[in-house]
Coordinates of C-alpha atoms and ligand atoms in Angstrom, one line a residue:
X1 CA 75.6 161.6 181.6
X2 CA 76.1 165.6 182.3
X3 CA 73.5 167.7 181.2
X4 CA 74.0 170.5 178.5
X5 CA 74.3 173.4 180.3
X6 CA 73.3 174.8 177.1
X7 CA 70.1 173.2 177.0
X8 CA 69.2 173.5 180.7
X9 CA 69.7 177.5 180.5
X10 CA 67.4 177.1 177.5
X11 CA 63.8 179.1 178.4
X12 CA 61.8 175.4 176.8
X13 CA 63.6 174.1 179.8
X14 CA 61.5 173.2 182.4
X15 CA 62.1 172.6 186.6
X16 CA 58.9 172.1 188.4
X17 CA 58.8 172.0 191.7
X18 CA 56.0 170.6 194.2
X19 CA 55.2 172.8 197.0
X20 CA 56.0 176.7 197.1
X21 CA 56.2 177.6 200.3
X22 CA 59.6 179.2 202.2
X23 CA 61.9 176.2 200.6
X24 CA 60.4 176.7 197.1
X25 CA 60.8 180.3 197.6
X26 CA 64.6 180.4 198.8
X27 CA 65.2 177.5 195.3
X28 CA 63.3 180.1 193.4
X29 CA 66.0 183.5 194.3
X30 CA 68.8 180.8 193.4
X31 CA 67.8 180.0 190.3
X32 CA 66.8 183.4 189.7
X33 CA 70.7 183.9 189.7
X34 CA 71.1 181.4 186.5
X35 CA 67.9 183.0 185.3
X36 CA 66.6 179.7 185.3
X37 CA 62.7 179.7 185.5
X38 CA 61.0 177.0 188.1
X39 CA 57.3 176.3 188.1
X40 CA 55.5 175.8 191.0
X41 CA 52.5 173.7 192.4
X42 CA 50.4 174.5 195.0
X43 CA 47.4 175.2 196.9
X44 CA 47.2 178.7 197.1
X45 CA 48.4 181.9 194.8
X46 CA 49.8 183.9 197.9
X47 CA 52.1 180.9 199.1
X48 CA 55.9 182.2 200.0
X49 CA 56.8 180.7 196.0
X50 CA 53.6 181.5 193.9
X51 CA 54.8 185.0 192.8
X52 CA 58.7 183.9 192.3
X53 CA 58.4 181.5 189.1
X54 CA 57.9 181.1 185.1
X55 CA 54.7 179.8 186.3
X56 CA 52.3 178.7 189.8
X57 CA 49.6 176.1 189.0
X58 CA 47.1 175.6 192.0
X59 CA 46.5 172.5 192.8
X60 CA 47.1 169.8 195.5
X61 CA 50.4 168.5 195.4
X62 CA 49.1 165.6 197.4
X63 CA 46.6 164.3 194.8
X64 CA 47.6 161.9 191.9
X65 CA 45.8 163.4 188.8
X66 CA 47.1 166.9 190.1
X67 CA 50.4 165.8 190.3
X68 CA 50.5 164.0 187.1
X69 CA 49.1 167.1 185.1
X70 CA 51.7 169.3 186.5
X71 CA 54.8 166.9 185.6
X72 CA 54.0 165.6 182.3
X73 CA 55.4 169.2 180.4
X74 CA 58.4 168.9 182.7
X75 CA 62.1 167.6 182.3
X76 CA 62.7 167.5 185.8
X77 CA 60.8 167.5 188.6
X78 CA 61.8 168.0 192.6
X79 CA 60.4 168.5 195.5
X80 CA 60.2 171.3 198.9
X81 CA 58.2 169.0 201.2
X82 CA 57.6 165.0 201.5
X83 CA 54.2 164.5 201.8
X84 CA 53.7 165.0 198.3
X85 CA 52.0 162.2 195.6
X86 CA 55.2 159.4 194.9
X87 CA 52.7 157.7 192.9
X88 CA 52.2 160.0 190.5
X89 CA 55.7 160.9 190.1
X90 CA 56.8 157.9 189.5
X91 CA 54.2 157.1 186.4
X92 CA 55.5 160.8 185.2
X93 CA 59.6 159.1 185.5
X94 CA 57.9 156.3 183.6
X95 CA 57.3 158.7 181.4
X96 CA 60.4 159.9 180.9
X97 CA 60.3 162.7 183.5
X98 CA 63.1 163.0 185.5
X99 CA 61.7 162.8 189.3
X100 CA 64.6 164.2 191.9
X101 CA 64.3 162.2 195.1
X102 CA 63.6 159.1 192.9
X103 CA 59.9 158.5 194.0
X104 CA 60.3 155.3 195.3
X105 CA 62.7 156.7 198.3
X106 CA 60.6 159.8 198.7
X107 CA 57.7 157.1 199.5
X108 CA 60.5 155.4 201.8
X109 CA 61.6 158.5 203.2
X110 CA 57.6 159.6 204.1
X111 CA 57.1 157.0 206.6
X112 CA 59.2 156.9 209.6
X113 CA 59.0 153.3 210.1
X114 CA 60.5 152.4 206.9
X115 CA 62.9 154.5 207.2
X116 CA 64.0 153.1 210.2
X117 CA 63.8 150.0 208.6
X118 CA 66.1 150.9 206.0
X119 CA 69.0 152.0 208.2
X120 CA 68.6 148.9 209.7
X121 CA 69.1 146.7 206.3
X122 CA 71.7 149.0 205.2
X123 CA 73.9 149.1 208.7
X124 CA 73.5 152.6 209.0
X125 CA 73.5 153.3 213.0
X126 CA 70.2 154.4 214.4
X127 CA 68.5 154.3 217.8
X128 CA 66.6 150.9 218.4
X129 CA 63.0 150.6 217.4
X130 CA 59.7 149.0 216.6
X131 CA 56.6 149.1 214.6
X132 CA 52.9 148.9 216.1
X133 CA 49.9 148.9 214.5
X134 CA 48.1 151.9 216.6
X135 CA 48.3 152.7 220.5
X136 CA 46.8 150.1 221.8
X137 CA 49.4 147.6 220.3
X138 CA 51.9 149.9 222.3
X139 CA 50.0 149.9 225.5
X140 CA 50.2 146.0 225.2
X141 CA 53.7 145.9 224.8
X142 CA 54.3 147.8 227.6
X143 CA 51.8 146.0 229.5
X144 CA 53.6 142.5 228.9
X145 CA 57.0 143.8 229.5
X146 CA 58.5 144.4 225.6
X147 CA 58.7 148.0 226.4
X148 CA 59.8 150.4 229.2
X149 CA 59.5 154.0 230.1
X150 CA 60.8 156.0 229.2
X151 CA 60.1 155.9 225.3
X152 CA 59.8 158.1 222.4
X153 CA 56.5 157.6 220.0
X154 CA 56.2 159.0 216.7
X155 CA 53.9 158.3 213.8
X156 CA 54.4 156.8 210.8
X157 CA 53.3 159.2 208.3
X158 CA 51.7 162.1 209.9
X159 CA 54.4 164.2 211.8
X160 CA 56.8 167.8 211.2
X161 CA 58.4 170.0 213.1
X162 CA 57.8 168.1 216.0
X163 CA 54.4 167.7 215.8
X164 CA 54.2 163.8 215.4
X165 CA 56.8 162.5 218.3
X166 CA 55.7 161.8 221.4
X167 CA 58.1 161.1 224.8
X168 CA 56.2 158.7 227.0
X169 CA 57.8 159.0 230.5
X170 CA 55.0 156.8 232.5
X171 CA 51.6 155.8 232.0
X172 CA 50.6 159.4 233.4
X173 CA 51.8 159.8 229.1
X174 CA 48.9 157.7 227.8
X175 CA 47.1 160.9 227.4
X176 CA 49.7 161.9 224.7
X177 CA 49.5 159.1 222.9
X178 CA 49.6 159.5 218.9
X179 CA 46.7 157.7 217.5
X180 CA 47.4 154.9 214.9
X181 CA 50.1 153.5 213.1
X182 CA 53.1 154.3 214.8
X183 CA 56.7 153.1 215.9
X184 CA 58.2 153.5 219.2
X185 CA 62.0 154.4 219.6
X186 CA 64.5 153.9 222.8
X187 CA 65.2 157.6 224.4
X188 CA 68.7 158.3 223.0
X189 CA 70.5 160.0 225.8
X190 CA 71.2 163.0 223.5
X191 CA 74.4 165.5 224.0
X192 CA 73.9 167.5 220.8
X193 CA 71.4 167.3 217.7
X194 CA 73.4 167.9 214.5
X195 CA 73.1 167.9 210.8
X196 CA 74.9 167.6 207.9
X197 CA 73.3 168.2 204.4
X198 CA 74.9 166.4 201.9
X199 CA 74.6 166.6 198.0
X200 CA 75.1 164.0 195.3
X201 CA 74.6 164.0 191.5
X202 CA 73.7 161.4 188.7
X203 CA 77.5 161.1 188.1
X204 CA 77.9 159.9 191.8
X205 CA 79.8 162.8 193.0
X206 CA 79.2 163.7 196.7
X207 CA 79.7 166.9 198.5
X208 CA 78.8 167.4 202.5
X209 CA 78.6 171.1 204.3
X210 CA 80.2 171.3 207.5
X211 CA 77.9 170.0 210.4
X212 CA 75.6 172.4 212.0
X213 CA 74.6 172.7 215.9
X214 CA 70.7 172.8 216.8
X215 CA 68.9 174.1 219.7
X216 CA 65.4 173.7 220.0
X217 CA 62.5 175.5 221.2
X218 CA 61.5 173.3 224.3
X219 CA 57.8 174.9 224.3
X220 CA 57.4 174.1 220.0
X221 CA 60.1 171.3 219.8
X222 CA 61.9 173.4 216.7
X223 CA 64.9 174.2 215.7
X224 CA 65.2 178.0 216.8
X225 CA 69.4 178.4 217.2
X226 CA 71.4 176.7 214.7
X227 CA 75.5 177.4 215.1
X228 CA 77.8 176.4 211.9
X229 CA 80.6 175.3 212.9
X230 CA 79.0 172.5 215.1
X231 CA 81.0 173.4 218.6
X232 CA 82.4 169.4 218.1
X233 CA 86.1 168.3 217.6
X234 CA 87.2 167.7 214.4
X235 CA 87.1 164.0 214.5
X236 CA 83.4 164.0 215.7
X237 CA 83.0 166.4 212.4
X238 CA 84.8 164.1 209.8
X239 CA 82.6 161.3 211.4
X240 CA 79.3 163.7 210.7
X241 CA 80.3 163.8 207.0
X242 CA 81.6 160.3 206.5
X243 CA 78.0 158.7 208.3
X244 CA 75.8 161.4 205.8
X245 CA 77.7 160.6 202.7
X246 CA 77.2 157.0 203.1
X247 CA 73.2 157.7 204.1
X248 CA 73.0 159.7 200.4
X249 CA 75.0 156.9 198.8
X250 CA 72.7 154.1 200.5
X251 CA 70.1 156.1 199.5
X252 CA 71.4 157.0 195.9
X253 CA 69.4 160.0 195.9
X254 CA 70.3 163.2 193.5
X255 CA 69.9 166.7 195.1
X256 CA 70.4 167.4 198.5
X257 CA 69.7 165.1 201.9
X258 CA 69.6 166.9 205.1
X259 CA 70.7 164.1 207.6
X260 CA 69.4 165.0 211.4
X261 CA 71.6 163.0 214.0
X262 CA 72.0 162.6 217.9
X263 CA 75.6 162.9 219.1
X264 CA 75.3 160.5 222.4
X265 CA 76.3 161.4 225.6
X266 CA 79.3 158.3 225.2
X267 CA 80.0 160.2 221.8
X268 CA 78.3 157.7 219.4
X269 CA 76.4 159.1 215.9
X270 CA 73.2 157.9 215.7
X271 CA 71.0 158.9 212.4
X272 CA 67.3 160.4 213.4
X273 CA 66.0 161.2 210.5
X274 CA 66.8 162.8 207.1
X275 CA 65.2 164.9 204.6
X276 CA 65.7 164.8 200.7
X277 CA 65.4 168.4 199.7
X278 CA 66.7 171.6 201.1
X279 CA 66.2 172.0 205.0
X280 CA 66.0 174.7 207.8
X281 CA 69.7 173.2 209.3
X282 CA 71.2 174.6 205.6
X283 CA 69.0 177.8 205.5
X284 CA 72.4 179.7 207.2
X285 CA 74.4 178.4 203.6
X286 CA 72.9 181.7 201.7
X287 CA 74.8 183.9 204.2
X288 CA 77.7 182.4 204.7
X289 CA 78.9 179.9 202.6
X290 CA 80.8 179.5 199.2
X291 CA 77.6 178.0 198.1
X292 CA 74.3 178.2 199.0
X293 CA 72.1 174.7 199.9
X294 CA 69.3 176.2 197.6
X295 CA 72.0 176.2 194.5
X296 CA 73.3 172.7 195.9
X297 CA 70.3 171.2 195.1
X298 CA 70.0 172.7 191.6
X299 CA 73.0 171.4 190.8
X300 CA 72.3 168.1 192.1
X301 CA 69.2 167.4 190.5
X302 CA 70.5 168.9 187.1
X303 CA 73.9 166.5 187.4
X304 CA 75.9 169.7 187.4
X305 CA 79.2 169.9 189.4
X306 CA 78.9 170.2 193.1
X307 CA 79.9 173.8 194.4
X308 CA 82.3 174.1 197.0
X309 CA 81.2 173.6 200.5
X310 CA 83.1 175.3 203.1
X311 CA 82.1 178.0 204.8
X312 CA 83.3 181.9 204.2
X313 CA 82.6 182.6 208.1
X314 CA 81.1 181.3 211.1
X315 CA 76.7 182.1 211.4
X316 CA 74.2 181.5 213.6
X317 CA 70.9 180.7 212.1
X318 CA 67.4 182.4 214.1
X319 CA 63.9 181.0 213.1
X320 CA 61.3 183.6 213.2
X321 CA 58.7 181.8 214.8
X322 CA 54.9 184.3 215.4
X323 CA 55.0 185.3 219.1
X324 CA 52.6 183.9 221.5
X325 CA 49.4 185.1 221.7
X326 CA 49.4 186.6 218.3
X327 CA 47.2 185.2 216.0
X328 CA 46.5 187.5 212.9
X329 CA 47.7 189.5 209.7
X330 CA 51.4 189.7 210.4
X331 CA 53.7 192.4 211.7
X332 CA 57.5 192.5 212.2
X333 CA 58.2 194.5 215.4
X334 CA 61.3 195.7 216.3
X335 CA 62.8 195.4 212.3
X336 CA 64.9 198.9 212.7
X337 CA 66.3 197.8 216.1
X338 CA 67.1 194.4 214.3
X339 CA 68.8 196.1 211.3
X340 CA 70.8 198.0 213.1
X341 CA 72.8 194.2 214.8
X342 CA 75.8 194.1 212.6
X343 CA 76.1 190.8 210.5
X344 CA 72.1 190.4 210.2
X345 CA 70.8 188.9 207.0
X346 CA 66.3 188.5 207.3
X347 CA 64.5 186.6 205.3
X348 CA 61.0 187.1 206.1
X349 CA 58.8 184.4 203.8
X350 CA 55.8 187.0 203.3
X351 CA 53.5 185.0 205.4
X352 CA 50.6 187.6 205.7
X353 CA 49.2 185.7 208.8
X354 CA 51.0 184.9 211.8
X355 CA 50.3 182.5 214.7
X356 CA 52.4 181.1 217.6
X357 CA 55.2 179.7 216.3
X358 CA 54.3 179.4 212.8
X359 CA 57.5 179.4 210.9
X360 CA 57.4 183.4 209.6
X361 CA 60.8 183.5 208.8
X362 CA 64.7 183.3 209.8
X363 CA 68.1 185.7 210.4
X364 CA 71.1 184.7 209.8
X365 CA 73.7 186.2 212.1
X366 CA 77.5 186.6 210.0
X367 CA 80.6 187.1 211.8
X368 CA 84.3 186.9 212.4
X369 CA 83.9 184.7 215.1
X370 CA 81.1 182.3 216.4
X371 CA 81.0 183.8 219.9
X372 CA 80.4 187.3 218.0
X373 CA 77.8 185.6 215.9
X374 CA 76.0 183.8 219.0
X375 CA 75.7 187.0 221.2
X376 CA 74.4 189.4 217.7
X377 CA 72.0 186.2 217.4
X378 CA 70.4 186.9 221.2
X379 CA 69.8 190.6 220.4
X380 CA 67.8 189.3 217.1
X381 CA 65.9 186.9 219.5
X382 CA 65.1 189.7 222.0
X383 CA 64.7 192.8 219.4
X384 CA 62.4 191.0 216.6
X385 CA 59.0 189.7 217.6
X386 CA 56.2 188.8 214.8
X387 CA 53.1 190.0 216.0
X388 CA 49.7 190.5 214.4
X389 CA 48.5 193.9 213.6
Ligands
ADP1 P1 60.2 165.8 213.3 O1 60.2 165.0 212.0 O2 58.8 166.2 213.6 O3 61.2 166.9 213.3 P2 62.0 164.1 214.9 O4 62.0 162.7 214.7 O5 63.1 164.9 214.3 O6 60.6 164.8 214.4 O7 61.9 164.4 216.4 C1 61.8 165.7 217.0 C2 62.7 165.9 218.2 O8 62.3 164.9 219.2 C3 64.1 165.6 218.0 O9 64.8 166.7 217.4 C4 64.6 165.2 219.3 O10 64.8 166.4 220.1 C5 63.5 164.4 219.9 N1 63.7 163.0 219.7 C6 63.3 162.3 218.5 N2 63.6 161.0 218.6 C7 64.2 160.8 219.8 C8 64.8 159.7 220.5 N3 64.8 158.5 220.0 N4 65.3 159.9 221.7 C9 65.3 161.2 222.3 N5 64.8 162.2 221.7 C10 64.2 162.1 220.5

């Protein structure tokens, strides 16, 4: 059924939100343009969010009992980062709560190897994989020949941005092994990473954004450089939409799903991995497109209509990452320089410490044309560092 406007633009009407950092902050300025009030949990009152809603409660979005005392007042509940408590969410839908990503595909979602499972069941392609128990188990399989170099490890539960894949290239690797329970993937021979977040509501309508480019940082392994319109042909593009609308539908999630996936050097789609909440790939949407991913995701998880999707103009999307070798209350050096780039939208998340490549915030670069976009993007890059003071 559609919601009552009427009643969700009511002030008794509450969105709370777990998590309030950058994401929670960016869904906070959207709704702030429906003057719709979100509430916020989280660890600590300076977090990007804290300041921005009707209300923060500190707490640990992790634990059960916190969870659950935060949702019960709620009407609907949603989420800025996975690793929060599906246990407690789903008691608080039992309740009567309504939990956007339903908690039991949030708990899915969490670990990697289920996830990889459920592409599997569902014939959604993905590269070829399998679970182990812990590293040993994976030194065994490569011992008795079930496994070759090279591979790609990453653990179940514990990894972001990077932080939980490993690429095994010989047993001079074993070093990098990730401890515990883990799965191990083939190496896709990868031409281009792309995403495409797509939105769906309780009435089944689905919406996708045009497909984004991404470059990574090879030092950090994050995104750093993302280019909308994906530099793909248009049949590669319609095939990006078509394979993330049938992940969101598998799924049957509400809000949005930011769908990572490996464009193969013999031009197959493979899915990596997918995120069911606003993401970094959509971040550019503010900037430059008819609607913004933040607002998306509102109206998903409130069953509004969908907003339009296309894009107003091409953008390249900078993260902000803290400079190496600054570790320390943050500065931004070289913001006049920056501000003076034509097309240059900040959005600095008010992180008062920096640290190499801590996410501090990103720039999106608007222009008439991509190549434009791409070369104001490198003078961002090489005018903006965030250093500590
Ligand atoms: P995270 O959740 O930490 O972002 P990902 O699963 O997206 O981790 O992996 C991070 C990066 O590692 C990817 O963007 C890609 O560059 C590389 N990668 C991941 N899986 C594979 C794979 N199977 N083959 C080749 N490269 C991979």
């Amino acid at each position: 059924m559609q919601q009552n406007i009427k009643d969700i633009l009511h002030p008794d009407f509450k969105v709370g939100v777990l998590g309030a950092g950058q994401l929670g902050k960016m869904l906070a300025l959207a709704a702030a343009n429906w003057h719709l009030p979100l509430h916020f949990l989280d660890a600590a009152e300076d977090f990007p969010a804290a300041g921005l809603g009707a209300s923060f409660q500190k707490g640990d979005f992790a634990q059960y009992d916190d969870v659950l005392a935060f949702g019960l007042d709620k009407d609907v509940l949603t989420v800025e980062i996975e690793h929060v408590n599906t246990e407690a969410l789903a008691e608080l839908e039992r309740r009567g709560v309504k939990v956007h990503p339903a908690p039991d595909k949030l708990a899915l979602i969490k670990d990697k190897g289920l996830q990889k499972q459920f592409y599997l069941e569902k014939g959604l392609p993905s590269s070829h994989f399998e679970l182990f128990e812990d590293e040993n188990a994976v030194k065994a399989a490569v011992a008795n020949g079930k496994w070759a170099f090279p591979f790609v490890q990453k653990s179940r539960t514990a990894g972001y941005d990077g932080k939980g894949v490993s690429i095994i290239r010989s047993e001079a690797d074993w070093g990098k092994l990730l401890p515990g329970s883990c799965l191990l993937e083939e190496c896709v021979d990868i031409e281009l990473e792309l995403a495409v977040i797509v939105a769906r509501n309780e009435n089944g309508e689905i919406a996708a954004f045009p497909t984004v480019e991404m470059e990574f940082n090879p030092v950090a392994n994050l995104v750093e450089f993302l280019v909308c319109p994906a530099r793909i042909s248009p049949e590669i593009e319609a095939a990006a939409k078509a394979l993330a609308k049938r992940c969101i539908e598998a799924y049957a999630l509400c809000g949005l799903l930011a769908v990572e996936l490996f464009l193969t050097k013999k031009g197959e789609l493979l899915i990596n991995e997918v995120a069911p909440r606003p993401h970094n790939s959509g971040h550019h949407t503010i900037d430059s497109a008819y609607t913004s991913q933040f607002e998306q995701h509102l109206r998903g998880i409130l069953n509004l209509p969908l907003g339009d999707t296309r894009s107003k103009c091409p953008a390249v999307m900078v993260n902000l990452l803290g400079s190496e070798g600054h570790s320390g209350p943050t500065y931004y050096a070289g913001l006049a320089e920056t501000l003076a780039i034509p097309g240059v939208n900040l959005h600095f998340y008010g992180k008062s410490h920096t640290k190499p490549y801590r996410k501090m915030g990103h720039a999106t670069i608007v222009a008439e044309t991509l190549e434009e976009a791409v070369g104001n993007a490198r003078k961002v890059m090489e005018r903006l560092r965030i250093e500590a003071r």
